[in-house]
């Protein structure tokens, strides 16, 4: 991978120097697996490696996101799962390992590649920063005290730590240092009394001041040792956010590179799971089956499209593509017929014939990040594109219990759309842990069918009595045995029949 001299100058993070060995930012040995990514890598790298590193980091960040919303961060189980994922994806998982050069190289390069892909919009930036911060938090907490000090020195945050003790009189707590009382005012909400405080400039401790967790003296804030991570994360967030803004300014130049541009724009919508475009189990489709399946095994995006199709007898372009490719992916539309017939017509209608178009079923990221629905459209992801009030009504009509609805709405508020969809899966399938990370509507369908068909088992939900109403009580025709493969429904509909439902406006 090579750039012109001008590009090399402007995109310092991808500067290429022939045969030059990769160098890490100068830092004390033993902690290179943890860094603020202050210095971009300088190395020759193949496009294949470029893409595979980026995809692996994306997988890792997806896991970080999933764990972050389904578990309490920092618990033993959370750490254990994250460490296992780091090992599987070949990223550094232990700060003390000295012989993991390849892992650290991958960690360093992949971070900078995703910066390029995820600096493009505010939403992407926010998601990327959040996951990187959570990853950093885990790694930092794995450091020994000695390595912590060395890391702080490396990132120029070598604050003084002071040996202290706290005395209490009535509602007042006083902080003492070197035998002197350095603070005695007002009740503080500090619950655990640390004998080791870190002395930081006042301006670095604003978040902790708000929750009354610091003492002040002489222009310094004294932060309990256990709260110091908040300050560190804020510092990292500020640096990363600035770095992303600077990277975004270089984007127009990067986008002129015909090798990088498609890779980077693909990465920000990237789907990192199995290919759902090839389904061997091709058969005829039955309208009866689809109605039932749309209720019990379709994700909300496809359920909404199917409903719109049944009510309006047509879908607009965005919906036809999203829903048509999904049906093709679940193997109930003949792929060749779809591509040659239906998709060909679409290409013609929209003047795209002759262009190379991707006819693989859309992943969640693609649906969430591109082509937002307009007035009269039904495509998109309901968790991302529906107004919260509308989403709430939709979930109520799907018979989701109120507690489940508020959990889903909380996840949506935090922009964890796929995790909200996982929660919807759990609630509609009566399981407490789906045991997979949702990335694709077709994955949703396959997992649902496996679960309902008894091929796969998931942990059952311990439901409260008031929530134990049977699911889909208004859909009496739905049974757990009515999977596509086992249906003998009499009214089978040929492909042409289904196409009628996709009729043009
Ligand atoms: Fe569909 Fe994915 Fe949104 Fe679920 S998260 S509704 S599968 S796009």
XYZ file of C-alpha atoms and ligand atoms in Angstrom:
513
model
C 0.000 0.000 0.000
C 1.579 3.236 -1.106
C 0.584 6.868 -1.199
C 1.750 9.798 -3.250
C 4.217 12.108 -1.529
C 1.483 14.677 -0.899
C -0.805 12.168 0.713
C 1.997 10.761 2.760
C 2.631 14.172 4.157
C -0.995 14.844 4.962
C -1.950 11.448 6.283
C 0.820 10.965 8.734
C -0.821 7.979 10.333
C -0.463 6.008 7.144
C 3.004 7.127 6.145
C 4.715 4.351 4.363
C 8.416 3.801 4.426
C 9.720 0.853 2.558
C 11.089 -1.970 4.674
C 10.968 0.121 7.797
C 10.311 -1.830 10.939
C 7.250 -0.908 12.904
C 8.045 1.301 15.881
C 5.923 1.870 18.910
C 5.547 5.126 20.736
C 8.273 5.423 23.267
C 6.998 3.975 26.461
C 8.290 1.968 29.369
C 8.593 -1.692 28.612
C 5.855 -3.958 29.825
C 2.951 -1.580 29.269
C 2.916 -1.311 25.524
C -0.307 -3.188 25.339
C -1.929 -0.167 26.942
C -1.634 3.237 25.376
C -3.448 6.447 24.478
C -2.499 5.884 20.821
C -0.563 9.118 20.645
C 1.717 8.158 17.775
C 0.436 6.705 14.507
C 2.074 3.584 13.110
C 4.601 3.889 10.322
C 4.863 0.733 8.307
C 4.195 -0.954 5.007
C 0.985 -2.845 5.245
C -0.948 -4.847 2.680
C -4.558 -4.020 1.914
C -5.524 -7.491 3.105
C -3.898 -6.945 6.472
C -5.378 -3.451 6.614
C -8.877 -4.851 6.245
C -8.461 -7.912 8.450
C -7.006 -5.881 11.345
C -9.849 -3.402 11.095
C -12.541 -6.088 10.946
C -11.074 -7.841 13.994
C -11.017 -4.645 16.023
C -14.555 -3.942 14.974
C -15.551 -7.399 16.217
C -13.795 -6.649 19.481
C -15.532 -3.301 19.905
C -18.883 -4.943 19.164
C -18.215 -7.405 21.979
C -17.203 -4.529 24.262
C -20.493 -2.802 23.433
C -22.501 -5.944 24.088
C -20.821 -6.740 27.376
C -21.071 -3.115 28.454
C -24.841 -3.072 28.245
C -25.565 -6.600 29.373
C -23.185 -6.809 32.346
C -21.747 -4.644 35.068
C -18.439 -3.301 33.834
C -15.452 -4.401 35.828
C -17.054 -7.455 37.399
C -15.148 -10.737 37.333
C -17.447 -12.208 34.697
C -17.217 -9.105 32.505
C -13.407 -9.173 32.705
C -13.301 -12.875 32.042
C -15.449 -12.596 28.898
C -13.501 -9.655 27.577
C -10.183 -11.348 28.162
C -11.430 -14.433 26.316
C -12.451 -12.285 23.358
C -9.121 -10.483 23.289
C -7.371 -13.849 23.217
C -9.587 -15.193 20.441
C -9.117 -12.159 18.239
C -5.382 -12.044 18.914
C -5.221 -8.716 20.704
C -3.068 -8.085 23.789
C -4.928 -9.311 26.831
C -2.352 -9.057 29.546
C -0.235 -5.990 30.144
C 2.762 -7.932 31.352
C 3.251 -10.170 28.369
C 6.498 -9.247 26.664
C 6.347 -11.647 23.758
C 3.182 -10.366 22.150
C 4.693 -8.014 19.611
C 2.301 -9.123 16.849
C -0.717 -8.570 19.049
C 0.415 -5.110 20.095
C 1.186 -4.238 16.487
C -2.294 -5.326 15.483
C -3.820 -3.366 18.363
C -1.963 -0.214 17.397
C -2.610 -0.343 13.655
C -6.241 -1.420 13.930
C -7.046 1.449 16.294
C -5.770 3.989 13.782
C -7.597 2.368 10.862
C -10.889 2.513 12.714
C -10.197 6.144 13.541
C -10.243 6.770 9.796
C -13.472 4.859 9.346
C -15.238 6.159 12.435
C -14.372 9.844 12.301
C -16.889 10.461 9.542
C -19.992 11.396 11.513
C -20.800 12.507 15.033
C -22.713 9.300 15.662
C -19.855 7.072 14.528
C -17.375 9.070 16.570
C -19.476 8.800 19.696
C -19.852 5.029 19.324
C -16.157 4.506 18.664
C -15.049 6.646 21.620
C -17.403 4.861 23.999
C -16.174 1.390 23.070
C -12.516 2.431 23.095
C -12.976 3.948 26.545
C -14.525 0.744 27.867
C -11.696 -1.284 26.383
C -9.182 1.072 27.944
C -10.929 0.856 31.327
C -10.633 -2.914 31.321
C -6.982 -2.859 30.334
C -6.046 -0.165 32.823
C -7.610 -2.013 35.709
C -5.449 -5.025 34.877
C -2.231 -3.087 35.565
C -0.237 -3.550 38.729
C 0.454 -0.475 40.887
C 3.953 -0.194 39.487
C 2.759 -0.393 35.869
C 0.017 2.118 36.618
C 2.615 4.659 37.720
C 4.715 4.000 34.637
C 1.730 4.315 32.370
C 0.758 7.650 33.927
C 4.278 8.928 33.458
C 4.189 7.839 29.806
C 0.967 9.796 29.141
C 2.219 12.790 31.135
C -0.296 12.338 33.899
C 2.130 11.612 36.667
C 0.127 13.212 39.431
C 1.446 13.200 42.962
C -0.097 10.683 45.223
C -0.352 11.590 48.854
C -0.710 9.494 51.891
C -3.796 10.737 53.713
C -6.357 9.902 56.296
C -9.889 11.070 56.831
C -11.422 12.032 60.162
C -15.093 12.525 60.856
C -16.773 14.884 63.288
C -20.561 15.034 63.097
C -21.419 15.384 59.411
C -18.006 16.754 58.561
C -15.098 14.865 57.153
C -11.600 16.212 57.177
C -8.707 15.153 55.047
C -5.331 15.058 56.726
C -1.973 14.948 55.070
C 1.420 14.923 56.718
C -0.222 15.480 60.056
C -2.027 18.628 58.842
C -5.713 19.109 58.396
C -6.017 20.160 54.752
C -9.763 20.333 54.361
C -12.666 20.709 56.756
C -15.770 21.954 55.113
C -19.188 20.615 54.340
C -20.482 17.086 54.352
C -19.001 15.067 51.491
C -20.597 12.058 49.864
C -17.428 10.025 49.907
C -18.486 6.617 51.102
C -15.244 4.692 51.161
C -12.385 6.302 52.980
C -9.155 6.013 51.106
C -5.818 6.467 52.804
C -4.259 7.222 49.458
C -5.369 10.295 47.500
C -4.143 11.635 44.202
C -3.416 15.313 43.955
C -4.657 16.714 40.638
C -5.245 20.239 39.313
C -8.766 21.403 40.113
C -9.717 21.633 36.416
C -9.123 17.890 35.936
C -11.580 16.908 38.623
C -14.767 18.663 37.534
C -16.802 15.466 37.120
C -15.927 14.348 40.630
C -16.649 17.768 42.100
C -20.175 17.485 40.751
C -20.756 14.331 42.770
C -18.841 15.666 45.788
C -16.092 13.096 45.758
C -13.001 15.284 46.133
C -11.309 17.454 48.752
C -9.723 20.774 47.887
C -6.698 22.489 49.223
C -4.359 25.081 47.767
C -5.789 24.941 44.224
C -5.550 21.155 44.073
C -8.180 18.508 44.228
C -7.488 15.385 46.278
C -9.112 12.447 44.548
C -9.568 9.086 46.263
C -7.443 6.494 44.544
C -10.450 4.420 43.458
C -11.976 7.401 41.630
C -8.884 8.314 39.704
C -9.966 6.221 36.709
C -12.733 8.770 36.025
C -10.126 11.474 35.538
C -7.999 9.253 33.367
C -10.931 8.285 31.151
C -11.926 11.924 30.756
C -8.429 12.722 29.686
C -8.417 9.894 27.153
C -11.868 10.887 25.878
C -10.723 14.463 25.265
C -7.614 13.347 23.431
C -9.442 10.793 21.312
C -12.208 13.174 20.455
C -9.705 15.815 19.310
C -7.781 13.208 17.334
C -10.958 12.108 15.551
C -11.829 15.705 14.681
C -8.363 16.193 13.200
C -8.607 12.905 11.296
C -11.994 13.965 9.898
C -10.331 17.009 8.349
C -8.029 14.702 6.371
C -10.938 12.677 5.040
C -11.414 14.484 1.715
C -7.850 13.567 0.809
C -8.179 9.978 1.962
C -11.399 9.611 0.019
C -9.632 10.378 -3.228
C -7.668 7.160 -2.809
C -9.599 4.572 -4.741
C -8.124 1.691 -2.743
C -8.905 3.089 0.688
C -12.190 4.855 0.127
C -14.369 1.734 -0.403
C -12.624 -0.072 2.439
C -13.193 2.757 4.877
C -16.776 3.464 3.951
C -17.501 -0.260 4.138
C -15.912 -0.473 7.579
C -18.219 2.080 9.117
C -21.195 -0.059 7.987
C -19.287 -3.263 8.289
C -20.909 -6.499 9.069
C -18.449 -8.932 10.587
C -20.443 -12.138 10.788
C -21.314 -15.002 8.447
C -22.477 -14.463 4.881
C -26.244 -14.765 4.703
C -26.443 -14.314 0.955
C -26.015 -18.003 0.251
C -28.802 -20.209 1.428
C -28.976 -23.699 0.069
C -32.397 -24.460 1.449
C -34.269 -22.810 -1.392
C -37.937 -23.584 -1.643
C -41.274 -22.145 -2.369
C -42.771 -19.614 -0.099
C -46.164 -19.732 1.476
C -48.036 -16.616 2.381
C -49.473 -18.402 5.391
C -45.988 -19.234 6.600
C -44.660 -15.738 6.119
C -47.452 -14.141 8.099
C -46.750 -16.406 11.056
C -42.994 -16.230 10.720
C -43.010 -12.458 10.530
C -44.499 -12.460 14.013
C -42.348 -15.028 15.700
C -39.034 -15.109 13.841
C -38.604 -11.841 11.953
C -36.696 -9.013 13.599
C -38.761 -5.834 14.022
C -37.331 -4.234 10.874
C -38.594 -7.084 8.682
C -41.774 -7.539 10.665
C -42.595 -3.902 10.005
C -41.857 -4.264 6.289
C -43.960 -7.381 5.993
C -46.863 -5.688 7.724
C -46.575 -2.664 5.448
C -46.479 -4.925 2.420
C -49.602 -6.782 3.498
C -51.456 -3.573 4.240
C -50.388 -1.473 1.272
C -49.637 -4.226 -1.279
C -46.456 -2.539 -2.321
C -43.198 -1.283 -0.909
C -41.074 1.581 -2.055
C -37.550 1.061 -3.313
C -35.732 1.056 0.047
C -38.210 -1.397 1.513
C -38.219 -3.649 -1.529
C -34.457 -3.987 -1.417
C -34.216 -4.488 2.336
C -37.087 -6.950 2.545
C -36.465 -8.700 -0.769
C -32.826 -9.388 0.053
C -33.789 -10.606 3.508
C -36.272 -13.081 2.013
C -33.687 -14.132 -0.530
C -31.205 -14.646 2.323
C -33.517 -16.847 4.357
C -33.695 -19.074 1.321
C -37.285 -18.681 0.419
C -36.803 -16.684 -2.713
C -34.873 -18.270 -5.509
C -31.646 -16.280 -5.522
C -31.170 -16.413 -9.299
C -34.724 -15.466 -9.996
C -34.458 -12.644 -7.512
C -31.270 -11.228 -8.976
C -32.285 -11.664 -12.587
C -35.927 -10.768 -12.236
C -36.832 -8.620 -9.305
C -33.495 -6.958 -8.708
C -33.021 -6.459 -12.449
C -36.307 -4.588 -12.577
C -35.250 -2.432 -9.674
C -31.964 -1.655 -11.332
C -33.827 -0.651 -14.470
C -36.366 1.427 -12.632
C -33.661 3.317 -10.813
C -31.221 3.564 -13.693
C -28.686 1.341 -12.019
C -28.510 -1.395 -14.635
C -24.948 -2.010 -15.674
C -23.502 -0.947 -12.331
C -22.043 -3.506 -9.989
C -24.559 -3.692 -7.194
C -24.313 -5.649 -3.986
C -27.239 -8.048 -3.591
C -26.297 -9.571 -0.280
C -28.867 -9.183 2.484
C -28.327 -5.980 4.430
C -26.614 -6.193 7.804
C -27.852 -4.263 10.839
C -25.065 -1.716 10.492
C -25.953 -1.091 6.882
C -29.623 -0.674 7.725
C -28.875 1.509 10.719
C -26.252 3.701 9.137
C -27.393 4.216 5.564
C -30.448 5.353 3.628
C -32.697 6.569 6.456
C -36.423 6.147 5.716
C -38.477 9.144 4.636
C -42.196 9.823 4.660
C -44.085 6.736 3.469
C -41.061 4.449 3.783
C -41.036 1.374 5.974
C -37.429 0.302 5.663
C -34.680 1.058 8.203
C -34.291 -0.154 11.765
C -37.209 0.662 14.095
C -34.788 1.021 17.015
C -32.759 3.607 15.137
C -35.293 5.313 12.939
C -38.564 5.319 14.889
C -39.596 8.094 17.175
C -39.390 6.746 20.784
C -43.122 7.212 21.334
C -43.921 5.381 18.110
C -41.480 2.638 19.020
C -43.152 2.283 22.388
C -46.559 1.887 20.738
C -45.133 -0.631 18.297
C -43.645 -2.682 21.120
C -46.921 -2.532 23.030
C -48.737 -3.835 19.975
C -46.172 -6.670 19.859
C -47.219 -7.540 23.432
C -43.866 -6.718 24.997
C -44.326 -6.269 28.773
C -43.917 -2.706 30.150
C -40.657 -3.513 31.973
C -39.221 -4.907 28.746
C -40.329 -1.827 26.839
C -38.584 0.488 29.251
C -35.405 -1.630 29.093
C -35.502 -1.445 25.295
C -36.146 2.305 25.312
C -33.204 2.815 27.675
C -30.937 0.906 25.305
C -32.217 2.920 22.352
C -31.572 6.136 24.283
C -27.981 4.997 24.747
C -27.823 4.309 20.971
C -27.363 0.551 21.490
C -29.791 -0.347 18.731
C -28.625 -3.890 18.103
C -28.547 -4.647 21.801
C -32.114 -3.322 22.043
C -33.012 -5.771 19.297
C -31.348 -8.569 21.268
C -33.500 -7.636 24.228
C -36.547 -7.817 21.948
C -35.412 -11.295 20.889
C -35.091 -12.394 24.523
C -38.511 -11.060 25.415
C -40.263 -12.570 22.422
C -38.568 -15.949 22.818
C -38.736 -16.193 26.598
C -35.004 -16.523 27.091
C -32.779 -14.592 29.457
C -29.563 -14.773 27.485
C -29.513 -15.217 23.730
C -25.836 -16.118 23.808
C -24.935 -14.395 20.533
C -24.220 -10.900 19.416
C -26.770 -9.703 16.900
C -25.399 -8.169 13.731
C -27.739 -9.218 10.966
C -31.518 -9.564 10.458
C -30.957 -12.949 8.804
C -28.925 -14.040 11.819
C -31.919 -13.084 13.959
C -34.159 -15.258 11.802
C -31.798 -18.254 11.778
C -31.264 -18.104 15.548
C -34.991 -17.799 16.148
C -35.781 -20.754 13.918
C -33.119 -22.873 15.576
C -34.460 -22.017 18.984
C -38.092 -22.588 18.083
C -37.266 -25.747 16.187
C -35.422 -27.150 19.204
C -32.060 -27.248 17.364
C -30.553 -24.846 19.870
C -31.134 -24.176 23.538
C -30.848 -20.882 25.319
C -31.109 -19.950 28.960
C -34.783 -19.645 29.862
C -36.083 -16.415 31.294
C -37.290 -16.531 34.907
C -40.365 -14.480 34.280
C -42.447 -12.567 36.805
C -46.033 -13.837 37.061
C -47.484 -10.605 35.645
C -45.294 -10.939 32.578
C -46.071 -14.556 31.971
C -48.771 -13.987 29.391
C -48.287 -16.206 26.377
C -46.538 -14.511 23.519
C -48.500 -13.585 20.425
C -51.786 -14.611 21.896
C -53.411 -12.882 18.949
C -51.571 -15.165 16.516
C -53.185 -18.492 17.138
C -51.793 -20.077 14.002
C -48.215 -19.722 15.253
C -46.681 -22.796 16.805
C -43.099 -23.598 17.585
C -43.150 -26.318 14.988
C -44.130 -24.111 12.135
C -40.616 -23.492 10.945
C -40.186 -22.918 7.271
C -38.579 -26.230 6.601
C -41.302 -28.262 8.207
C -44.346 -26.570 6.725
C -46.913 -28.331 4.621
C -49.082 -25.279 4.149
C -51.399 -25.878 1.214
C -51.447 -22.400 -0.274
C -47.968 -22.116 -1.667
C -47.191 -18.995 -3.498
C -44.849 -18.848 -6.454
C -42.186 -16.176 -6.636
C -44.282 -14.254 -9.136
C -47.063 -14.097 -6.584
C -44.780 -12.539 -4.000
C -43.469 -10.062 -6.514
C -46.999 -8.766 -6.868
C -46.709 -7.618 -3.303
C -43.597 -5.685 -4.126
C -45.378 -3.918 -6.967
C -44.117 -0.501 -7.887
C -45.885 2.661 -6.825
Fe -33.333 -5.202 12.135
Fe -30.849 -5.193 13.061
Fe -32.541 -3.195 13.673
Fe -32.865 -5.623 14.714
S -31.130 -4.226 15.039
S -34.439 -4.325 13.852
S -32.234 -6.913 13.029
S -31.747 -3.710 11.659
